[in-house]
XYZ file of C-alpha atoms in Angstrom:
688
model
C -6.912 12.706 -35.445
C -6.085 9.172 -36.635
C -4.415 10.309 -39.849
C -2.332 12.916 -38.034
C -1.252 10.307 -35.464
C -0.329 7.804 -38.188
C 1.898 10.348 -39.947
C 3.575 11.300 -36.677
C 4.178 7.661 -35.767
C 5.624 6.927 -39.222
C 8.032 9.806 -38.841
C 8.942 8.636 -35.359
C 9.785 5.041 -36.323
C 11.773 6.277 -39.317
C 13.964 8.461 -37.096
C 14.065 6.089 -34.123
C 17.474 4.736 -33.068
C 18.401 2.728 -30.008
C 21.527 3.271 -27.907
C 23.189 0.615 -30.109
C 22.163 2.618 -33.214
C 19.533 0.084 -34.295
C 16.368 1.126 -36.101
C 12.876 -0.372 -35.828
C 13.387 -2.772 -38.726
C 16.541 -4.215 -37.125
C 14.737 -4.647 -33.787
C 11.835 -6.480 -35.431
C 14.262 -8.702 -37.364
C 15.859 -9.830 -34.100
C 12.489 -10.935 -32.663
C 11.636 -14.680 -32.848
C 9.784 -15.409 -36.059
C 6.429 -16.049 -34.456
C 3.131 -14.244 -34.606
C 2.087 -11.882 -31.828
C 5.528 -10.579 -30.905
C 5.808 -7.340 -28.942
C 8.204 -4.439 -29.391
C 8.696 -2.116 -26.408
C 9.142 1.616 -27.027
C 9.863 4.281 -24.448
C 7.200 6.941 -24.040
C 9.995 9.391 -23.166
C 11.409 9.036 -26.690
C 7.978 9.745 -28.159
C 7.602 12.773 -25.897
C 10.998 14.096 -26.990
C 10.055 13.605 -30.657
C 6.611 15.186 -30.458
C 4.410 15.757 -27.428
C 1.303 15.213 -29.530
C 2.420 11.645 -30.213
C 2.967 10.759 -26.543
C -0.225 12.554 -25.494
C -2.225 10.552 -28.022
C -0.851 7.267 -26.660
C -1.650 8.324 -23.081
C -5.081 9.866 -23.666
C -6.577 7.594 -26.350
C -4.622 4.335 -26.299
C -7.522 2.065 -27.272
C -8.104 4.083 -30.451
C -4.566 4.916 -31.562
C -2.426 1.928 -30.535
C -4.057 -0.409 -33.145
C -2.997 2.025 -35.917
C 0.570 2.050 -34.570
C 0.578 -1.756 -34.465
C -0.546 -1.866 -38.096
C 2.469 0.228 -39.096
C 4.826 -2.058 -37.157
C 3.182 -5.150 -38.649
C 3.715 -3.771 -42.161
C 7.424 -3.429 -41.454
C 7.745 -6.912 -39.919
C 5.421 -8.746 -42.302
C 3.573 -10.329 -39.364
C 1.496 -9.251 -36.387
C 3.584 -7.046 -34.084
C 2.216 -5.606 -30.831
C 3.303 -2.249 -29.412
C 4.292 -2.063 -25.737
C 5.222 1.131 -23.924
C 7.299 1.962 -20.862
C 8.944 5.006 -19.302
C 7.869 7.950 -17.136
C 4.098 8.292 -16.979
C 3.987 11.271 -14.597
C 0.482 11.790 -13.215
C -0.585 8.484 -14.767
C 1.736 6.534 -12.446
C -0.728 5.168 -9.908
C -1.422 2.359 -7.486
C -4.655 0.384 -6.988
C -5.790 2.850 -4.296
C -5.396 5.990 -6.410
C -7.150 4.568 -9.494
C -10.405 6.434 -10.102
C -12.974 6.995 -12.821
C -10.925 9.946 -14.121
C -8.429 7.502 -15.651
C -10.934 5.246 -17.441
C -9.841 4.872 -21.064
C -6.336 6.215 -20.324
C -2.942 4.513 -20.413
C -1.755 4.092 -16.813
C 1.202 2.585 -14.965
C 0.179 0.560 -11.886
C 2.721 -0.645 -9.338
C 1.851 -3.407 -6.876
C 2.301 -6.994 -5.784
C 0.606 -9.984 -7.422
C -1.596 -11.787 -4.912
C -3.601 -14.088 -7.153
C -3.316 -15.682 -10.608
C -5.866 -17.516 -12.708
C -5.104 -20.459 -14.933
C -4.000 -19.612 -18.463
C -6.935 -20.408 -20.785
C -7.371 -20.256 -24.568
C -9.870 -17.686 -25.808
C -11.425 -17.980 -29.244
C -10.588 -15.193 -31.701
C -12.010 -16.747 -34.865
C -14.095 -19.900 -35.121
C -14.609 -21.982 -38.290
C -17.717 -24.159 -38.742
C -18.608 -26.740 -41.387
C -22.055 -27.544 -42.783
C -21.849 -31.173 -44.027
C -25.198 -31.063 -45.854
C -24.207 -28.041 -47.970
C -20.416 -28.662 -47.855
C -19.920 -25.037 -46.822
C -17.559 -23.462 -44.280
C -18.566 -20.552 -42.087
C -16.345 -18.375 -39.953
C -16.980 -15.856 -37.206
C -14.698 -13.392 -35.444
C -14.980 -12.514 -31.761
C -14.010 -9.175 -30.269
C -14.867 -8.175 -26.714
C -14.047 -5.187 -24.506
C -10.806 -6.776 -23.260
C -9.260 -6.671 -26.735
C -7.491 -3.581 -28.099
C -8.672 -3.281 -31.681
C -9.950 -0.596 -34.058
C -12.841 -2.839 -35.147
C -16.170 -2.766 -33.283
C -16.991 -5.250 -30.548
C -18.979 -8.301 -31.689
C -21.436 -10.486 -29.811
C -19.916 -13.543 -28.204
C -22.671 -16.056 -29.060
C -21.026 -19.231 -30.357
C -22.940 -20.486 -33.475
C -24.111 -24.081 -33.415
C -26.658 -23.931 -36.300
C -26.898 -21.954 -39.527
C -29.833 -19.747 -40.570
C -31.726 -22.808 -41.824
C -31.331 -24.600 -38.508
C -28.761 -27.117 -39.785
C -26.325 -28.353 -37.162
C -22.803 -27.021 -37.670
C -19.550 -28.848 -36.918
C -16.722 -26.815 -35.358
C -13.362 -27.154 -37.094
C -11.067 -26.691 -34.112
C -7.928 -27.059 -36.194
C -8.898 -24.126 -38.425
C -10.129 -21.895 -35.595
C -7.832 -19.294 -34.032
C -7.273 -18.801 -30.313
C -5.127 -16.671 -28.041
C -3.935 -17.101 -24.473
C -5.848 -15.305 -21.743
C -5.135 -14.898 -18.024
C -6.169 -12.591 -15.191
C -4.146 -11.610 -12.127
C -4.939 -9.521 -9.046
C -2.502 -6.668 -8.432
C -2.572 -5.374 -4.853
C -0.918 -2.255 -3.484
C 2.299 -2.824 -1.550
C 1.558 -3.840 2.063
C 4.165 -1.419 3.398
C 2.629 1.468 1.425
C -0.977 0.889 2.494
C -2.293 3.497 4.977
C -2.312 2.248 8.585
C -5.552 0.620 9.627
C -6.882 0.217 6.076
C -7.132 -2.845 3.886
C -4.876 -2.894 0.807
C -6.713 -2.126 -2.450
C -6.388 -4.294 -5.535
C -7.237 -4.237 -9.236
C -7.728 -7.001 -11.786
C -5.251 -7.120 -14.671
C -5.998 -8.897 -17.956
C -3.011 -10.545 -19.650
C -3.222 -11.722 -23.248
C -1.015 -13.215 -25.959
C 2.702 -13.028 -25.037
C 2.089 -11.438 -21.600
C 0.512 -14.515 -19.996
C 2.534 -16.452 -17.420
C 4.876 -13.494 -16.949
C 3.724 -12.986 -13.357
C 3.189 -15.296 -10.422
C 1.893 -14.700 -6.872
C 4.412 -12.744 -4.822
C 5.958 -10.872 -7.771
C 6.288 -7.094 -7.518
C 5.719 -5.466 -10.850
C 4.804 -2.373 -12.829
C 1.929 -2.986 -15.215
C 1.446 -0.574 -18.119
C -2.027 -0.835 -19.567
C -5.414 0.667 -20.416
C -7.852 1.218 -17.570
C -11.273 0.059 -18.784
C -14.760 -0.465 -17.429
C -16.630 -3.612 -18.466
C -20.357 -4.268 -18.334
C -21.462 -7.855 -17.797
C -25.218 -7.216 -17.938
C -25.758 -6.906 -14.207
C -29.549 -6.743 -13.898
C -29.564 -5.948 -10.184
C -27.141 -3.031 -10.501
C -27.264 -1.985 -14.182
C -25.228 1.180 -13.593
C -22.372 -0.604 -11.838
C -19.400 -1.631 -13.970
C -16.378 -3.787 -13.334
C -13.020 -2.087 -13.927
C -9.875 -3.847 -15.137
C -6.481 -2.941 -16.555
C -5.779 -4.365 -20.027
C -2.033 -5.011 -19.816
C 0.193 -3.537 -22.518
C 3.604 -4.175 -20.943
C 4.999 -5.673 -17.714
C 8.148 -4.787 -15.792
C 9.172 -6.634 -12.655
C 10.501 -4.221 -10.064
C 13.977 -4.599 -8.638
C 14.366 -6.751 -5.557
C 16.545 -4.163 -3.820
C 15.774 -0.479 -3.850
C 18.592 2.012 -4.085
C 19.727 3.642 -0.856
C 19.757 7.372 -1.534
C 18.898 8.594 1.960
C 22.477 8.563 3.260
C 25.821 9.037 1.513
C 28.446 6.308 1.375
C 30.674 8.337 3.688
C 27.981 8.159 6.363
C 27.621 4.437 5.719
C 31.343 3.979 6.345
C 31.020 5.831 9.652
C 28.109 3.623 10.672
C 30.095 0.479 9.778
C 32.688 1.414 12.403
C 30.066 1.597 15.159
C 30.432 -1.486 17.348
C 26.976 -1.085 18.839
C 24.960 -0.270 15.746
C 22.372 -2.816 16.921
C 21.469 -0.493 19.806
C 19.456 1.424 17.220
C 16.968 -1.465 17.161
C 13.986 -0.683 19.400
C 15.838 1.818 21.637
C 12.700 2.207 23.727
C 13.153 -1.383 24.984
C 15.538 -1.845 27.883
C 18.107 -4.658 27.623
C 17.849 -7.626 25.230
C 21.239 -6.630 23.810
C 22.059 -10.050 22.331
C 18.585 -10.408 20.828
C 18.882 -6.974 19.217
C 22.251 -7.962 17.782
C 20.727 -11.085 16.250
C 17.771 -9.144 14.849
C 20.231 -6.812 13.131
C 21.864 -9.870 11.558
C 18.429 -11.172 10.530
C 17.662 -7.911 8.746
C 20.977 -8.051 6.887
C 20.892 -11.796 6.138
C 23.580 -14.098 4.809
C 24.468 -15.080 1.230
C 22.157 -17.306 -0.775
C 24.252 -20.073 -2.330
C 23.242 -21.725 -5.613
C 25.102 -24.945 -6.330
C 26.163 -26.109 -9.780
C 23.431 -28.752 -9.736
C 20.798 -26.053 -9.175
C 20.174 -26.711 -5.486
C 20.021 -23.705 -3.155
C 21.174 -23.030 0.383
C 19.169 -20.295 2.033
C 20.814 -17.148 3.286
C 17.893 -15.835 5.336
C 18.035 -16.144 9.135
C 15.119 -17.400 11.251
C 14.750 -16.469 14.938
C 12.285 -17.661 17.595
C 11.644 -15.707 20.802
C 10.126 -17.704 23.659
C 9.397 -16.153 27.027
C 7.073 -14.784 29.621
C 4.391 -12.242 28.722
C 5.357 -8.551 28.847
C 9.004 -9.163 27.922
C 8.826 -6.972 24.781
C 8.663 -9.816 22.252
C 5.833 -8.260 20.271
C 7.466 -4.824 20.437
C 10.617 -6.224 18.844
C 8.483 -7.715 16.067
C 6.763 -4.371 15.518
C 10.072 -2.591 15.187
C 11.257 -5.085 12.559
C 8.078 -4.415 10.575
C 9.115 -0.764 10.329
C 12.844 -1.344 9.854
C 12.665 -3.945 7.056
C 12.171 -2.818 3.464
C 9.569 -5.554 2.935
C 7.755 -7.091 5.879
C 4.460 -8.864 6.476
C 2.881 -9.324 9.909
C 0.624 -12.161 10.942
C -0.464 -13.971 14.086
C -0.544 -17.647 14.909
C -4.186 -17.800 15.909
C -5.434 -15.705 13.006
C -3.450 -17.530 10.317
C -3.973 -20.918 8.736
C -1.426 -23.016 6.922
C -2.708 -21.982 3.494
C -2.954 -18.375 4.695
C 0.781 -18.412 5.347
C 1.745 -20.249 2.140
C -0.762 -20.320 -0.749
C -4.297 -21.451 -1.517
C -6.442 -22.413 -4.503
C -9.712 -20.466 -4.522
C -12.657 -20.108 -6.904
C -13.191 -16.880 -8.816
C -16.590 -15.423 -7.930
C -17.192 -14.039 -11.435
C -16.022 -16.869 -13.671
C -15.980 -19.865 -11.320
C -12.404 -20.672 -12.378
C -9.772 -21.897 -9.971
C -7.295 -19.214 -8.972
C -3.985 -19.417 -7.102
C -3.803 -16.961 -4.178
C -0.557 -16.121 -2.391
C -0.158 -16.286 1.380
C 1.850 -14.111 3.766
C 5.184 -15.867 3.186
C 4.898 -15.669 -0.599
C 3.987 -11.984 -0.403
C 7.074 -11.411 1.791
C 9.468 -12.857 -0.785
C 12.921 -11.253 -0.187
C 11.602 -9.774 3.058
C 10.689 -10.659 6.649
C 7.623 -12.425 8.049
C 6.796 -11.614 11.682
C 4.583 -14.253 13.327
C 3.283 -13.328 16.756
C 1.651 -15.869 19.101
C 3.449 -18.652 17.251
C 2.496 -21.163 19.937
C -1.223 -20.612 19.253
C -0.969 -22.171 15.785
C -2.353 -25.662 15.356
C 0.043 -28.487 14.555
C -1.422 -28.904 11.080
C -0.864 -25.246 10.239
C 2.717 -25.289 11.539
C 3.570 -28.245 9.300
C 2.693 -26.092 6.271
C 5.665 -23.768 6.880
C 8.306 -26.518 7.143
C 9.118 -26.337 3.449
C 9.140 -22.529 3.440
C 11.598 -22.203 6.322
C 14.263 -24.424 4.765
C 13.696 -24.785 0.997
C 12.060 -21.317 0.802
C 9.492 -22.472 -1.728
C 5.779 -23.270 -1.617
C 4.711 -26.280 -3.662
C 1.046 -26.471 -4.649
C -0.452 -29.695 -6.027
C -4.223 -29.522 -5.727
C -7.348 -28.906 -7.795
C -5.450 -29.578 -11.024
C -2.822 -26.928 -10.271
C 0.794 -27.944 -9.758
C 3.307 -25.159 -9.286
C 6.124 -23.908 -7.062
C 6.226 -20.366 -5.680
C 9.187 -18.542 -4.157
C 9.031 -17.626 -0.464
C 12.595 -16.426 0.191
C 11.975 -14.696 3.494
C 13.279 -14.603 7.049
C 10.971 -15.658 9.873
C 10.874 -13.828 13.202
C 8.430 -15.595 15.507
C 7.390 -14.961 19.104
C 5.775 -17.534 21.378
C 4.790 -17.963 25.001
C 5.774 -21.031 27.061
C 3.361 -23.941 27.343
C 2.203 -22.983 30.851
C 2.036 -19.261 30.158
C 5.012 -18.609 32.439
C 8.423 -20.194 31.888
C 8.912 -22.886 34.540
C 12.524 -22.790 35.620
C 12.335 -26.253 37.188
C 11.507 -27.850 33.834
C 13.998 -28.395 30.988
C 13.742 -26.049 27.993
C 12.134 -28.699 25.784
C 9.159 -29.011 28.151
C 8.632 -25.248 28.203
C 8.746 -24.801 24.428
C 7.167 -28.077 23.336
C 7.418 -27.557 19.596
C 8.382 -30.344 17.165
C 12.120 -30.897 16.795
C 11.764 -30.728 13.012
C 10.456 -27.156 13.359
C 12.877 -25.997 16.064
C 15.920 -27.015 14.030
C 14.714 -24.744 11.208
C 15.180 -21.747 13.490
C 18.775 -20.560 13.466
C 18.497 -18.999 16.926
C 16.069 -19.526 19.810
C 16.063 -17.121 22.764
C 14.327 -17.346 26.121
C 13.217 -14.087 27.742
C 12.187 -14.146 31.416
C 10.352 -11.697 33.622
C 12.245 -12.005 36.915
C 11.374 -9.965 39.965
C 14.435 -7.911 40.854
C 14.141 -4.563 42.610
C 17.315 -3.131 41.129
C 16.548 -4.212 37.577
C 12.956 -3.013 37.929
C 14.277 0.365 39.031
C 16.521 0.574 35.949
C 13.645 -0.413 33.674
C 11.383 2.236 35.173
C 14.090 4.876 34.760
C 14.544 3.844 31.128
C 10.809 4.018 30.407
C 10.557 7.436 32.032
C 13.556 8.584 30.041
C 11.762 7.492 26.846
C 8.739 9.579 27.804
C 11.006 12.563 28.394
C 12.553 12.061 24.949
C 9.077 12.008 23.428
C 8.433 15.402 25.038
C 11.468 16.989 23.417
C 14.358 16.040 25.686
C 17.469 14.611 24.055
C 19.998 12.090 25.204
C 23.116 10.627 23.650
C 23.533 6.923 23.070
C 20.033 6.292 21.678
C 21.401 5.017 18.357
C 20.886 6.342 14.847
C 17.554 7.469 13.445
C 15.253 4.792 12.100
C 15.262 6.014 8.480
C 19.080 6.142 8.516
C 19.314 2.682 10.088
C 16.871 1.309 7.520
C 18.925 2.746 4.661
C 22.107 1.320 6.206
C 20.568 -2.155 6.510
C 19.510 -1.992 2.872
C 23.027 -0.974 1.871
C 24.540 -3.842 3.876
C 22.303 -6.387 2.144
C 23.967 -5.587 -1.177
C 27.347 -6.846 0.070
C 28.467 -10.381 -0.820
C 31.414 -11.197 1.488
C 33.490 -14.312 0.858
C 34.314 -16.819 3.599
C 37.993 -16.766 4.609
C 40.012 -19.867 5.516
C 40.504 -18.681 9.109
C 36.751 -18.210 9.619
C 35.986 -21.557 7.974
C 38.514 -23.300 10.216
C 37.003 -21.850 13.387
C 33.458 -22.728 12.312
C 34.491 -26.299 11.542
C 36.269 -26.658 14.880
C 33.442 -25.193 16.968
C 30.783 -27.213 15.149
C 32.681 -30.419 15.889
C 32.962 -29.490 19.573
C 29.257 -28.673 19.788
C 28.342 -32.040 18.285
C 30.445 -33.765 20.931
C 28.972 -31.930 23.910
C 27.550 -34.173 26.608
C 25.252 -31.659 28.286
C 22.256 -32.446 26.089
C 19.615 -31.601 28.690
C 20.569 -27.925 28.812
C 20.248 -27.520 25.051
C 17.099 -25.922 23.742
C 17.479 -27.725 20.413
C 19.608 -30.602 19.140
C 22.861 -29.925 17.299
C 22.229 -30.939 13.693
C 24.135 -30.255 10.439
C 21.800 -27.304 9.975
C 23.715 -25.641 12.799
C 26.787 -25.522 10.576
C 24.871 -23.525 7.975
C 23.596 -21.292 10.761
C 27.167 -20.450 11.784
C 28.055 -19.516 8.221
C 24.934 -17.370 7.820
C 25.522 -15.479 11.067
C 29.205 -14.915 10.329
C 28.386 -13.662 6.839
C 25.682 -11.338 8.181
C 28.101 -9.914 10.751
C 30.618 -9.216 7.967
C 27.876 -7.490 5.965
C 27.012 -5.359 8.977
C 30.637 -4.150 8.975
C 30.521 -3.573 5.181
C 33.372 -6.041 4.814
C 34.096 -8.021 1.648
C 35.576 -10.915 3.640
C 34.129 -13.010 6.470
C 36.955 -12.796 8.986
C 37.895 -14.784 12.083
C 36.146 -12.281 14.375
C 32.904 -12.661 12.439
C 32.994 -16.421 12.877
C 33.800 -15.999 16.582
C 30.814 -13.663 16.984
C 28.546 -16.204 15.268
C 29.764 -19.032 17.506
C 29.210 -16.961 20.650
C 25.664 -16.076 19.608
C 24.854 -19.716 18.905
C 26.276 -20.833 22.239
C 24.269 -18.180 24.031
C 21.157 -19.388 22.229
C 21.820 -23.095 22.813
C 22.959 -23.147 26.421
C 20.748 -20.557 28.080
C 20.552 -21.805 31.628
C 17.612 -20.486 33.594
C 18.712 -20.359 37.230
C 16.555 -19.386 40.164
C 17.798 -16.192 41.797
C 19.750 -17.068 44.935
C 20.974 -14.904 47.740
C 21.758 -11.315 46.703
C 25.463 -10.740 46.169
C 26.697 -7.439 47.520
C 29.622 -5.279 46.552
C 31.285 -4.080 49.745
C 34.215 -1.656 49.674
C 36.643 -2.464 52.463
C 38.231 0.584 54.049
C 41.527 -1.205 54.699
C 41.934 -3.080 51.404
C 39.845 -0.691 49.324
C 38.788 -3.615 47.133
C 35.565 -5.378 46.237
C 34.584 -8.079 48.684
C 32.581 -10.506 46.549
C 30.599 -12.903 48.730
C 28.047 -15.489 47.714
C 26.687 -18.802 48.910
C 28.103 -20.507 45.828
C 31.598 -19.049 45.831
C 33.664 -16.024 44.850
C 34.240 -14.232 41.592
C 37.716 -15.738 41.474
C 36.230 -19.219 41.245
C 33.730 -18.042 38.668
C 36.394 -16.566 36.346
C 38.831 -19.475 36.511
C 37.409 -20.821 33.252
C 38.168 -17.566 31.455
C 41.945 -17.926 32.102
C 42.202 -14.296 33.263
C 44.959 -13.513 35.717
C 43.758 -12.833 39.277
C 45.774 -9.627 39.430
C 43.891 -8.291 36.415
C 40.564 -9.190 38.010
C 41.538 -7.325 41.189
C 42.834 -4.384 39.156
C 39.579 -4.017 37.165
C 37.465 -4.376 40.339
C 39.560 -1.795 42.196
C 39.473 0.616 39.237
C 35.698 0.223 38.901
C 35.248 1.166 42.569
C 37.511 4.218 42.271
C 35.906 5.350 39.040
C 32.360 5.054 40.406
C 33.278 6.985 43.550
C 34.400 9.965 41.450
C 31.228 10.128 39.375
C 28.145 12.235 40.017
C 25.951 9.304 39.113
C 27.903 6.311 40.491
C 25.206 3.764 39.553
C 25.370 4.212 35.743
C 28.784 4.120 34.037
C 29.711 4.134 30.357
C 32.074 1.333 29.305
C 33.903 3.632 26.858
C 34.544 6.218 29.587
C 35.698 3.480 31.930
C 38.180 2.191 29.338
C 39.563 5.726 28.933
C 39.894 5.926 32.705
C 41.964 2.732 32.742
C 44.411 4.263 30.261
C 46.512 2.699 27.528
C 49.636 1.877 29.524
C 47.992 -0.896 31.533
C 48.475 -4.476 30.356
C 44.797 -5.364 30.299
C 42.827 -5.641 27.056
C 39.309 -4.489 26.368
C 38.206 -8.110 25.984
C 39.591 -8.965 29.427
C 37.793 -6.007 30.991
C 34.538 -7.085 29.360
C 35.092 -10.657 30.580
C 35.494 -9.439 34.163
C 32.399 -7.254 33.870
C 30.449 -10.153 32.372
C 31.477 -12.314 35.315
C 30.261 -9.653 37.728
C 26.991 -9.408 35.819
C 26.413 -13.155 35.864
C 26.844 -13.068 39.644
C 24.262 -10.256 39.829
C 26.873 -7.876 41.215
C 26.343 -5.438 38.365
C 24.240 -5.141 35.228
C 26.360 -4.892 32.063
C 24.566 -4.320 28.760
C 24.176 -1.827 25.921
C 27.672 -0.517 26.610
C 26.750 0.590 30.125
C 27.599 -0.615 33.617
C 24.848 -0.432 36.214
C 25.962 -0.860 39.830
C 23.410 -2.670 41.971
C 23.010 -1.874 45.662
């Protein structure tokens, strides 16, 4: 078998040519002139040359690979390792599907690195000196983690010769190689619901050490082996590891093949694409819009000096219980390509970032990644954020702005990437949001942490008979949809929306001068505002970066290559809505009364009329009266006068009227703020 394999491999390397028409000798010549270099060959090329060759590599790698490496070393004149890659078919596995069937086989394991040991030297050949006899002794060491055609030796380190004379170790003449172990865990999003993710230990040697760090997603090609460590209590139980042969880091962005680009273009023209986020939840239109921007993200900027400006968006939801905060987080977990969920009470500071732990088998210190490191290039959803202790919250300060985790403890000093968005949900200090108190007293989180959130939203559970009726109708409608009924306006399907979000993330729009000018102007005005008490958080220079991130994300959501003026205006409006959310106690109910003589809306309230309320919008009074009159006429002609579609209403108004869509929406927003109507999700709800 060995001789046949050697002849086949010789014929293969003689006929092998790369896409640049280079042979094996040319490839080896280009490698750095150091021992223990590795040449990577594609198993597909071997399979195309002769299936016996590829089958031998897959079925008996520990026996045949050393012979192949000898042939490569003869060509290069130094030790050359053989690494393989390509399509492994049934041998492409994950830590959960690994079983005893694959022991001794070459496998391809895909997962995420959760823990790394320190890189240590391992002795390969020791040299000892006997001063009394002036004689040198040497001993070679081969264990089960080494791929060699020679038999395994015992690992007893000699300290005396056969006569009992003490030996001196010549460390300079001894030979060592680098050795490291990592834990490869199955992808969190691919683990079956309700089950813990499985993991497998991977042994890295020679040139493969320090190629992986916690949080990396990688494919590891290697030999699945069982090792016996002389367990006296369970002699028939063996430890299994993967002896790495080659490593490939997986791409950060997966290709979107679910939907065609034509469909993506259609979705980009949808103004209310964010309605596809958690359609089972009634309202929260602005929050859903911002979550869509969070999923898309802005552009990460790397300066010439190496410093980085994050492009990920962080959002905090604060509000009363049962206002769908956790449900929004759960939807994001399903919509994002990479997401990790955690809770404030069940997570510590090191659990969110990284920790140094001791290996149970070897006693060595090992670096273990936390939730934010595992969610690199993804989203971290933290529920019950207010339940975290102050010490644990301090640990995520660096992650939320610099997007790195710096570890300096137990002799380990390193920096890990944690480039993720944070979506957190918290309850007010007193359980219920107290409207009589300023926002700062209700939230009561450190200013240094609040300013790291780009947007902070307050959700309230107000008692309102009309709104409660609409919510109940919406919930019942969702149950009817679950039973097979269909209804338009529920947004796109989740798998299509997920593919669209992934496609949007690949865009890199540039900031236009018009958008930059508006952002600069609005930021200056916000810094000069005098109404500090109504702000949830202080206006800091970080707010300027927030405007740019939101505007860029909005341009991505439209699949635009340029951040336009409208994108910047949308970002400014979202920030203002987040900053100046005024929680007002519900006053006397405002009624819409249709006068028989004037046939207009009579808008009465203790605090004034709609005309006074809309003076700041600079909309002509005639246009306000026209929209109000048209809304009354349009509702009277409908079968269901309480629920109206904004698009149908705009068609009813016609194109020959000198009133824009923005002016109509401004009038409707004014009516909604006076509790005359409810205007959200592209629908108008008339309240009795």
